[in-house]
Amino acid sequence: MNLFKGFSNEEKSRIRYIVSDVDDTITCDGLLHPDALNALYMIRERGLKTVLVTGGSAGWADGYIRQWPVDAVVAESGALLIYRKDGHIVYETNPSIDCDDYNYKRDELLRLTKDFVFSSDQYARLYDIAYEKMALDGKKEKKLFDAIRTLGGFALVSSIHVNVLFAPLNKRKGIDDFFPRLKDVLDIEMSIYEFYSHTLALGDSLNDEALFEAFPISVGNKRVYDEYGRFEHPPGYVTTLYGGDSFAKVIADLLV
């Protein structure tokens, strides 16, 4: 485990882009604190670009792209890309989603688990189903994962939710699948592998593991530190701060 003590000069010179989770990575217990918001503005002022990659709903992502100083949002664990173009908000669906079959399976899982506790933003989700992790006792957890396997779904576990999709998506695949569009949105003139090497990835939980594996420069906060042994592909660094406090510290060190 490498505790974060600051980036090397070589790392600082390489980083041009930020790819970050949102919940419990930029926010703290669901709130955006001033230091974290200021860090996002500092990123933009220094000419770097930010892509949020979240398991959060399309509804939340729409708010982020409208109100936060970020360049694009990959939402619902890779199912959607949202960005601005010519003053308009553009939604693009991941091409791996087969809508006819997808919608049938999604509706069937909703029927089978209608008595479960869903995330408070489930109404604003287009493709995934999010369950409140804390409300899943042993019996409900077994029922849920049995149903997911039967229907051919894929589960991703965050710090607060179990997210279910009916396409083999995760945050890294979302970046990969949308990279041709992100090249235009971010004005990138490099391959995706060069993009990886020039990007700082930030996260807090197991559903960020695909990002930690892909991006050579990555930082997990204290939630990762607390559960480090569960990660097959841990981040390059971990901090001893939670949420937005960690985010603000890491960005401040990057931009100093």
C-alpha positions in Angstrom: 0.0 0.0 0.0 1.4 3.4 -1.1 0.2 6.2 1.1 -0.2 9.4 -0.9 2.5 11.9 0.0 2.4 13.9 -3.1 2.9 13.4 -6.8 6.4 13.3 -8.4 7.3 16.1 -10.7 7.2 13.6 -13.6 3.6 12.7 -12.7 2.6 16.3 -12.4 4.0 17.0 -15.8 2.1 14.1 -17.4 -1.4 14.7 -16.0 -3.7 16.6 -18.3 -7.0 15.0 -17.5 -8.9 14.0 -14.4 -11.3 11.0 -14.4 -13.2 10.8 -11.1 -16.0 9.0 -9.4 -18.5 11.3 -7.6 -20.2 9.8 -4.6 -17.9 9.7 -1.6 -15.0 10.7 -3.8 -15.9 14.3 -4.6 -18.8 14.5 -2.2 -18.9 13.7 1.6 -22.1 11.9 2.8 -24.0 13.2 -0.2 -22.9 16.8 0.1 -20.5 18.9 -2.1 -18.2 20.8 0.2 -16.6 24.2 -0.8 -13.1 22.8 -0.9 -14.0 20.1 -3.4 -16.0 22.5 -5.6 -13.1 24.9 -5.5 -10.8 22.1 -6.6 -12.9 21.4 -9.6 -12.7 25.1 -10.5 -8.9 25.1 -10.0 -8.6 22.1 -12.4 -10.5 24.1 -15.1 -8.5 27.3 -14.4 -5.2 25.4 -14.9 -6.4 24.2 -18.3 -6.9 20.6 -17.3 -10.2 18.7 -18.2 -12.5 16.6 -16.0 -14.6 13.6 -16.8 -16.9 12.3 -14.0 -17.5 8.6 -14.1 -20.3 7.6 -11.8 -22.8 4.9 -10.9 -25.2 7.7 -10.3 -28.3 8.3 -12.3 -28.8 10.2 -15.6 -30.7 12.7 -13.5 -27.7 13.5 -11.2 -25.4 13.5 -14.2 -27.5 16.1 -16.0 -27.2 18.3 -12.9 -23.4 17.9 -12.8 -22.9 18.8 -16.4 -25.2 21.9 -16.1 -23.8 23.2 -12.8 -20.3 21.9 -12.1 -17.1 22.9 -14.0 -16.7 19.5 -15.7 -16.4 18.6 -19.4 -18.3 15.3 -19.6 -20.1 12.8 -17.4 -20.2 9.0 -17.9 -23.2 7.9 -15.9 -24.9 4.8 -14.7 -21.6 2.9 -14.7 -20.9 3.3 -18.3 -24.3 3.3 -19.9 -24.5 7.0 -20.8 -22.3 9.8 -21.9 -23.5 13.4 -21.2 -21.8 16.5 -22.4 -22.4 20.0 -23.8 -22.4 20.8 -27.5 -23.2 24.2 -29.0 -25.0 25.2 -25.9 -27.1 22.1 -25.6 -26.9 19.0 -23.3 -26.3 15.8 -25.3 -27.1 12.3 -24.1 -25.5 9.3 -25.8 -26.3 5.7 -25.0 -23.5 3.1 -24.9 -23.7 1.1 -28.1 -23.4 -2.2 -26.2 -26.9 -1.8 -24.9 -29.6 -3.7 -26.8 -32.7 -1.7 -25.9 -35.4 -4.3 -26.6 -33.9 -7.2 -24.7 -32.4 -4.8 -22.2 -35.7 -3.2 -21.2 -37.4 -6.6 -20.9 -34.7 -7.8 -18.4 -34.7 -4.6 -16.5 -38.5 -4.6 -16.1 -38.4 -8.3 -15.0 -35.8 -7.6 -12.3 -37.8 -4.7 -11.1 -40.9 -7.0 -10.8 -39.0 -9.7 -8.9 -37.6 -7.2 -6.4 -40.5 -4.8 -6.1 -40.4 -5.0 -2.3 -36.7 -4.1 -2.1 -35.3 -0.6 -1.2 -34.2 1.2 -4.3 -31.9 4.2 -4.4 -33.7 7.5 -3.9 -32.8 8.5 -7.5 -34.1 5.3 -9.2 -36.8 7.3 -10.9 -34.1 9.3 -12.7 -32.2 6.2 -14.0 -32.5 5.2 -17.6 -30.7 1.9 -17.8 -29.5 0.6 -14.4 -31.2 -0.4 -11.2 -29.7 0.7 -7.9 -30.4 -0.9 -4.6 -29.6 0.5 -1.2 -26.8 -1.7 0.0 -27.5 -1.1 3.7 -31.1 -2.4 3.2 -30.0 -5.8 1.8 -30.1 -8.5 4.5 -28.7 -12.0 3.8 -32.0 -13.3 2.4 -32.6 -10.3 0.1 -29.0 -10.3 -1.1 -29.3 -13.9 -2.1 -32.6 -13.3 -3.9 -31.2 -10.4 -5.7 -28.0 -12.1 -6.9 -29.9 -15.2 -7.9 -32.2 -13.1 -10.1 -29.3 -11.2 -11.6 -27.6 -14.5 -12.6 -30.9 -15.9 -14.0 -31.5 -12.8 -16.1 -27.9 -12.5 -17.3 -27.3 -9.2 -15.5 -24.1 -7.7 -14.1 -23.7 -6.2 -10.6 -21.4 -3.4 -9.6 -21.0 -2.6 -5.9 -20.3 1.0 -4.7 -20.0 2.5 -1.3 -23.8 3.0 -1.1 -25.5 0.9 -3.8 -25.6 -2.4 -5.7 -26.0 -1.3 -9.3 -27.4 -3.8 -11.9 -27.0 -3.5 -15.6 -27.9 -5.9 -18.4 -24.8 -5.2 -20.5 -21.1 -6.0 -19.5 -20.3 -2.5 -18.5 -18.1 -0.8 -15.9 -16.5 2.6 -15.5 -13.5 1.7 -17.6 -15.5 0.2 -20.4 -17.7 3.3 -20.4 -14.6 5.4 -21.0 -13.4 3.0 -23.7 -16.7 2.8 -25.5 -17.2 6.5 -25.5 -13.6 7.5 -26.2 -14.3 8.3 -29.9 -16.8 11.0 -28.7 -14.6 12.0 -25.8 -11.8 12.8 -28.2 -14.0 15.5 -29.7 -15.5 16.7 -26.4 -12.0 17.0 -24.7 -10.1 17.9 -27.9 -7.8 14.9 -27.5 -5.2 14.1 -30.2 -3.9 10.8 -28.8 -4.7 7.2 -28.6 -6.7 5.8 -25.6 -3.6 4.3 -24.1 -1.8 7.6 -24.3 -4.9 9.1 -22.7 -4.6 6.6 -19.8 -1.0 7.6 -19.2 -1.9 11.4 -19.1 -4.8 11.0 -16.7 -5.3 11.0 -13.0 -8.1 8.5 -11.9 -9.8 9.0 -8.5 -12.2 6.7 -6.7 -13.4 5.2 -3.4 -14.9 1.7 -3.8 -14.8 -1.6 -5.6 -16.7 -0.3 -8.6 -13.7 2.0 -9.3 -11.3 -0.9 -9.5 -11.5 -1.1 -13.3 -10.3 2.5 -13.3 -7.5 1.8 -10.9 -6.4 -1.1 -13.1 -6.4 0.9 -16.4 -4.9 4.3 -15.3 -1.2 4.2 -14.2 -1.7 7.3 -12.0 -4.6 6.6 -9.6 -5.6 7.6 -6.0 -8.1 6.0 -3.7 -9.3 7.7 -0.6 -9.7 6.3 2.9 -12.6 4.1 2.0 -10.1 2.2 -0.2 -7.6 2.3 2.6 -10.1 0.7 5.0 -11.0 -2.1 2.6 -7.6 -2.4 0.8 -7.5 -6.2 1.1 -10.7 -6.6 -1.1 -9.0 -5.0 -4.1 -7.4 -7.2 -6.7 -6.3 -4.1 -8.5 -5.8 -1.3 -5.9 -5.0 2.3 -6.9 -1.4 3.5 -7.1 -1.9 5.6 -4.0 -4.3 5.8 -1.1 -5.0 8.7 1.2 -6.1 8.8 4.8 -8.9 11.3 4.2 -12.5 10.6 3.1 -14.5 12.0 0.2 -14.2 15.6 -0.9 -11.5 16.3 1.7 -9.2 13.7 0.0 -10.2 15.0 -3.5 -9.3 18.6 -2.5 -6.0 17.6 -1.0 -4.9 15.5 -4.0 -5.9 18.2 -6.5 -4.1 20.9 -4.5 -0.9 18.8 -4.5 -1.3 18.3 -8.3 -1.7 22.0 -9.1 0.8 23.4 -6.6 
